[in-house]
GROMACS .gro file of C-alpha atoms in nm:
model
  213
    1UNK     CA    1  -3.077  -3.529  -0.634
    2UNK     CA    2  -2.911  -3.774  -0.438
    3UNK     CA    3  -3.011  -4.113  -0.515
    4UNK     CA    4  -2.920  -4.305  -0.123
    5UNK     CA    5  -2.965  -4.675  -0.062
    6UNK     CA    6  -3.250  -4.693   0.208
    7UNK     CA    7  -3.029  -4.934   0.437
    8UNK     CA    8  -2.756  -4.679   0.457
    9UNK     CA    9  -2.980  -4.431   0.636
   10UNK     CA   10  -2.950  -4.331   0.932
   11UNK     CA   11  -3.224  -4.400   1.209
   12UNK     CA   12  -3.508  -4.092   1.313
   13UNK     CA   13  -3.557  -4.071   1.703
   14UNK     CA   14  -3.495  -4.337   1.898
   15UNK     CA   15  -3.910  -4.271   2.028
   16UNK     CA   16  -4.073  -4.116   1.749
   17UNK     CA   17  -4.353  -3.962   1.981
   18UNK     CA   18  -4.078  -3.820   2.267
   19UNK     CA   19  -3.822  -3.716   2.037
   20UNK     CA   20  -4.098  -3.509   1.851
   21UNK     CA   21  -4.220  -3.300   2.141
   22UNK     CA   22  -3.851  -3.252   2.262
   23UNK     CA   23  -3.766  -3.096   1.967
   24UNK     CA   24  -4.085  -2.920   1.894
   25UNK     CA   25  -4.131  -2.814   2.243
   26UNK     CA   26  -3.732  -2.625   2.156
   27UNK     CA   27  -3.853  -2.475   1.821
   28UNK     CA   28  -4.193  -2.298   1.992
   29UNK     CA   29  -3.928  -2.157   2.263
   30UNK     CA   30  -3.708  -2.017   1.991
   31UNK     CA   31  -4.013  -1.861   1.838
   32UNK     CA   32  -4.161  -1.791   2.113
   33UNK     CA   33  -3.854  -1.568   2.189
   34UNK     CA   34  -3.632  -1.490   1.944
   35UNK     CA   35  -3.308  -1.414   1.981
   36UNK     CA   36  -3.261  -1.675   2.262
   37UNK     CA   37  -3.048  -1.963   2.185
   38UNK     CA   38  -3.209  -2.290   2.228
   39UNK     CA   39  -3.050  -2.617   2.269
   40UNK     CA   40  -3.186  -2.914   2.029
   41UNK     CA   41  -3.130  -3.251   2.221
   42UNK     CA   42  -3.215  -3.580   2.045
   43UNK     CA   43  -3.056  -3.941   1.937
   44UNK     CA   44  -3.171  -3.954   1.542
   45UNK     CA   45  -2.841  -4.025   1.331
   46UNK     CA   46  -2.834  -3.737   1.120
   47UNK     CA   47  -2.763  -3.725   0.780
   48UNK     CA   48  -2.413  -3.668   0.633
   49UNK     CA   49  -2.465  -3.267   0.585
   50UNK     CA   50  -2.637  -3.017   0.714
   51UNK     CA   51  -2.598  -2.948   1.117
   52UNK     CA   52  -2.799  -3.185   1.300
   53UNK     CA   53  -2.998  -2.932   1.483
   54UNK     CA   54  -3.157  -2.822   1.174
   55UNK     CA   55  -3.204  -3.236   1.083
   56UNK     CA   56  -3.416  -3.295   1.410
   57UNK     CA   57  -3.616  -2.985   1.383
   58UNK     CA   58  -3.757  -3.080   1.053
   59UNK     CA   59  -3.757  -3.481   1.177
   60UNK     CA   60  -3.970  -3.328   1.379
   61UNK     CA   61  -4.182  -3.090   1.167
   62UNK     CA   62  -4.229  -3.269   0.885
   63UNK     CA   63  -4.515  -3.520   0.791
   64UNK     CA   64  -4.651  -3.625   0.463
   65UNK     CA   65  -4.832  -3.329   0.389
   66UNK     CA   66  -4.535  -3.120   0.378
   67UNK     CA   67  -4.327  -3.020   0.072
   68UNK     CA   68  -3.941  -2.958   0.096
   69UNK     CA   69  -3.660  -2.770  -0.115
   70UNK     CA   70  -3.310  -2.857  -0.054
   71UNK     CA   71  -2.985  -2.627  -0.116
   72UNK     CA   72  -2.741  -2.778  -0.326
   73UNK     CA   73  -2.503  -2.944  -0.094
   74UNK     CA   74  -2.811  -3.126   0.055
   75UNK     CA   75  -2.952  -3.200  -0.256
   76UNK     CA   76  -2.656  -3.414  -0.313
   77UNK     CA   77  -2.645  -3.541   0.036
   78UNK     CA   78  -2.848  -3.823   0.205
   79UNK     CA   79  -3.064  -3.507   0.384
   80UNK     CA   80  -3.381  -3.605   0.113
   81UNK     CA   81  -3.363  -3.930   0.143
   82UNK     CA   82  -3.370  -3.952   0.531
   83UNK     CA   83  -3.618  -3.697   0.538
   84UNK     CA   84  -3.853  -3.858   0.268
   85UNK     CA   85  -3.787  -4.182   0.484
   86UNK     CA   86  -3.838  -4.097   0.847
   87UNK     CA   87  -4.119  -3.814   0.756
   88UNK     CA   88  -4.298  -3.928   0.438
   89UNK     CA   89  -4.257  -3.545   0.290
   90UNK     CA   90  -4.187  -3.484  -0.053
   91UNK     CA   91  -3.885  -3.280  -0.169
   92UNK     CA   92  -3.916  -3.022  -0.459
   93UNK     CA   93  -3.729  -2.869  -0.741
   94UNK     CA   94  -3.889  -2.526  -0.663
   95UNK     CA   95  -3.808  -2.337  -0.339
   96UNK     CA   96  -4.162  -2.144  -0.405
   97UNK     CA   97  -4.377  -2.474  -0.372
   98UNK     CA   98  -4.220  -2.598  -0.071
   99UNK     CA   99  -4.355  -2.499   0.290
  100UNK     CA  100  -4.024  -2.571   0.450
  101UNK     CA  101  -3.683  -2.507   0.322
  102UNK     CA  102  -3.314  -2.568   0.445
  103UNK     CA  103  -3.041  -2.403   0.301
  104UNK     CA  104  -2.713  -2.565   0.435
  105UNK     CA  105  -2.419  -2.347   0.566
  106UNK     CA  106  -2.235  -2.195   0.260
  107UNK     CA  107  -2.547  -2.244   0.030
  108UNK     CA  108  -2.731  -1.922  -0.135
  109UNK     CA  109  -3.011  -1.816   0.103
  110UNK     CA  110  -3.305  -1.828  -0.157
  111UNK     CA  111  -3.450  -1.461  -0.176
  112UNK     CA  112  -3.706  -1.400   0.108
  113UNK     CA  113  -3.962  -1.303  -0.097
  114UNK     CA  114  -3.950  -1.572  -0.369
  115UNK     CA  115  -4.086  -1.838  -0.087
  116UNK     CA  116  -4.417  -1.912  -0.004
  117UNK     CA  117  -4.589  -1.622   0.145
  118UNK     CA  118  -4.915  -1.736   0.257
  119UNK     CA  119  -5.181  -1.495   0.252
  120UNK     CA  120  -5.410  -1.234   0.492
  121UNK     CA  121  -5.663  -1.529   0.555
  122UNK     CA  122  -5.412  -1.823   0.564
  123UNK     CA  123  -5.095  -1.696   0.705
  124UNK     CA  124  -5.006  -1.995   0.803
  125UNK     CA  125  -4.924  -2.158   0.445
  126UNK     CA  126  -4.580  -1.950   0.429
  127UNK     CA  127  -4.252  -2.142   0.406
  128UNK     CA  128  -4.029  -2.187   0.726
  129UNK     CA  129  -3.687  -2.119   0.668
  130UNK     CA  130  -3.389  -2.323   0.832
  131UNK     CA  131  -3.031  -2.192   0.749
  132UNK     CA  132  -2.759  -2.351   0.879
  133UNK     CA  133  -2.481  -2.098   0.988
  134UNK     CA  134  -2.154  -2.117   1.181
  135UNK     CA  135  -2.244  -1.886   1.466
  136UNK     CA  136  -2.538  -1.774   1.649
  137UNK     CA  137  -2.515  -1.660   1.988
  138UNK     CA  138  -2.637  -1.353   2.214
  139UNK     CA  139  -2.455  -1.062   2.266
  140UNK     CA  140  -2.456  -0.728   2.426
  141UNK     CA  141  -2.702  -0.486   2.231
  142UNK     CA  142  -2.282  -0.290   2.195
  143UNK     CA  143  -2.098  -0.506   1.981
  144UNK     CA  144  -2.022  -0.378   1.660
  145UNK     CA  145  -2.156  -0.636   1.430
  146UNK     CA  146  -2.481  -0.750   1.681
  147UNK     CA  147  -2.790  -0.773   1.515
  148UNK     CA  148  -3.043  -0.593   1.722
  149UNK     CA  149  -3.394  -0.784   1.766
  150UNK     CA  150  -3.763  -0.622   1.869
  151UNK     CA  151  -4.101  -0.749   1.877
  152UNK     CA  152  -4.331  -0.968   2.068
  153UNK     CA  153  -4.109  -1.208   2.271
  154UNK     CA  154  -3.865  -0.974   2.323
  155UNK     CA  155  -3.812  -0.715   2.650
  156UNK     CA  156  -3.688  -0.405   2.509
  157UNK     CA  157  -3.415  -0.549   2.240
  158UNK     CA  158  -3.249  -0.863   2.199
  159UNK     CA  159  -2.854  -0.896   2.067
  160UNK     CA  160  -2.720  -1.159   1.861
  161UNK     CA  161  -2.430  -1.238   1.655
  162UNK     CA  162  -2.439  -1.479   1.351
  163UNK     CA  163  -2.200  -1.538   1.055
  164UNK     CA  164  -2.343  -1.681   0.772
  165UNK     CA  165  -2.612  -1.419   0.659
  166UNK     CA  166  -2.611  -1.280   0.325
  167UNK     CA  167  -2.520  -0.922   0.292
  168UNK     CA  168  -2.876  -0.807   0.134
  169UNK     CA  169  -3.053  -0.979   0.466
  170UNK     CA  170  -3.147  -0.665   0.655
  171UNK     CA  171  -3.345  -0.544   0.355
  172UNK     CA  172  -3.450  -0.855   0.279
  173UNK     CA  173  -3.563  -0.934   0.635
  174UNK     CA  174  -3.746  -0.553   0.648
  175UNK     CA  175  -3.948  -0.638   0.329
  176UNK     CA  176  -4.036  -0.976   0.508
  177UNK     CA  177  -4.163  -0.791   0.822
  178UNK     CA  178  -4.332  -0.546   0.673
  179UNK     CA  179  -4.592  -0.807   0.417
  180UNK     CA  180  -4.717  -0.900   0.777
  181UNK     CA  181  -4.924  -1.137   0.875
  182UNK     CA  182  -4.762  -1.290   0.562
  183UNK     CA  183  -4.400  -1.359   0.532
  184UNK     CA  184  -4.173  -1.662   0.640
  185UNK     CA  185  -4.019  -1.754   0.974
  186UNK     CA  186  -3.645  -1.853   1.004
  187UNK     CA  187  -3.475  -2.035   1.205
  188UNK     CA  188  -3.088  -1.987   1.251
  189UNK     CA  189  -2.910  -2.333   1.327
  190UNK     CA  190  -2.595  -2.412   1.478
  191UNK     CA  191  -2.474  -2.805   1.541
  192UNK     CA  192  -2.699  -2.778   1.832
  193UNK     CA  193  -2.905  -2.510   1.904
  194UNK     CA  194  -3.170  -2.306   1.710
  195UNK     CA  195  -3.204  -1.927   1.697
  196UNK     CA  196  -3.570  -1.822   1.628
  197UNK     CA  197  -3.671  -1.520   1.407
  198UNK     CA  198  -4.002  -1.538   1.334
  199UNK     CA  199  -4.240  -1.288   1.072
  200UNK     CA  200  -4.309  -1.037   1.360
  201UNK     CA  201  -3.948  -0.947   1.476
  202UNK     CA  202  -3.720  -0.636   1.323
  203UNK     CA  203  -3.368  -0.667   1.283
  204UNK     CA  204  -3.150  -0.443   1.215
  205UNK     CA  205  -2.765  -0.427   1.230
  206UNK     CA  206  -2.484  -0.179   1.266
  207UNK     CA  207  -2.561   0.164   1.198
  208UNK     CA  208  -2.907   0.116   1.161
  209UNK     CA  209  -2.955  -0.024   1.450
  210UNK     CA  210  -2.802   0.218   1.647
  211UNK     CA  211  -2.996   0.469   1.515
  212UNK     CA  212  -3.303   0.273   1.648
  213UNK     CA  213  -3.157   0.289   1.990
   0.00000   0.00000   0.00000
């Protein structure tokens, strides 16, 4: 864990109460419809790694109830200590105690169903997910490698392409979906913009999905 000097942070939003709602007001539009790539704007000086997108959604998200596991490369970053700073959350060593977890791009996605479920009469205690990949961007339902997205939100199917999944994540995601109205939300992150996947879509890629069509 990284240990960072509290006057080399960077600052949170500019105006804590604004800069919240912006950014939460872009994560309930992701989820709201996923598949759709939404743009994150803010002013907090992220930390050193990890995309900034994914810093100001949990800047926003987080509070001092929340607990927080790190992937490695954050870990050793400033990410915990801004977070801890501008939030008041507390990070863990466990991914399965935390209710919010961000795995930067290149990390080890922890396994779906080794994070905080919730359960039938408190769905709501499951982990959210953010994973920082290279791309994520909508596509024709066509292209070879698009994932193809259905459920609530969605009109018929949604495309998208994104690089940075592991290969095990359509089974992974399946088992996730199907433990419903448990399971854990995702959100895919670019520099900028959020992708939303939430508990209640399926995904399915290549041949799979084309057999769904």
């Amino acid at each position: 864990m990284s240990t960072t000097p509290l006057a080399s942070l960077g600052a949170g939003f500019s105006n804590e109460a604004f800069g919240s709602q912006a950014v939460f007001r872009a994560v309930l539009q992701a989820l709201s419809h996923p598949g759709r790539t939404v743009a994150v704007e803010h002013d907090a000086q992220a930390p050193s790694v990890g995309h900034a997108a994914s810093a100001a959604v949990l800047l926003a998200l987080l509070d001092s109830d929340c607990t927080l596991w790190l992937s490695p490369r954050l870990a050793a970053s400033d990410a915990g200590a801004w977070l801890r700073f501008h939030t008041g959350c507390t990070v863990v060593a466990d991914a399965a105690q935390a209710r919010f977890v961000w795995v930067a791009q290149g990390d080890a996605l922890p396994a779906l169903g080794s994070l905080a479920q919730g359960t039938d009469i408190y769905p709501d205690q499951s982990a959210t997910c953010v994973v920082d990949v290279s791309r994520a961007t909508a596509t024709t339902a066509d292209a070879s490698d698009a994932w193809h997205l259905r459920g609530p939100g969605i009109q018929e199917v949604a495309a998208l392409q994104v690089d940075g999944l592991p290969d095990e994540f359509e089974a992974q995601w399946a088992a996730n979906h199907g433990v419903f109205p448990c399971g854990v939300d995702l959100l895919l992150a670019t520099a900028d913009h959020i992708v939303g996947l939430p508990r209640t879509t399926r995904a399915t890629r290549g041949a799979t999905a084309l057999q769904e069509a």
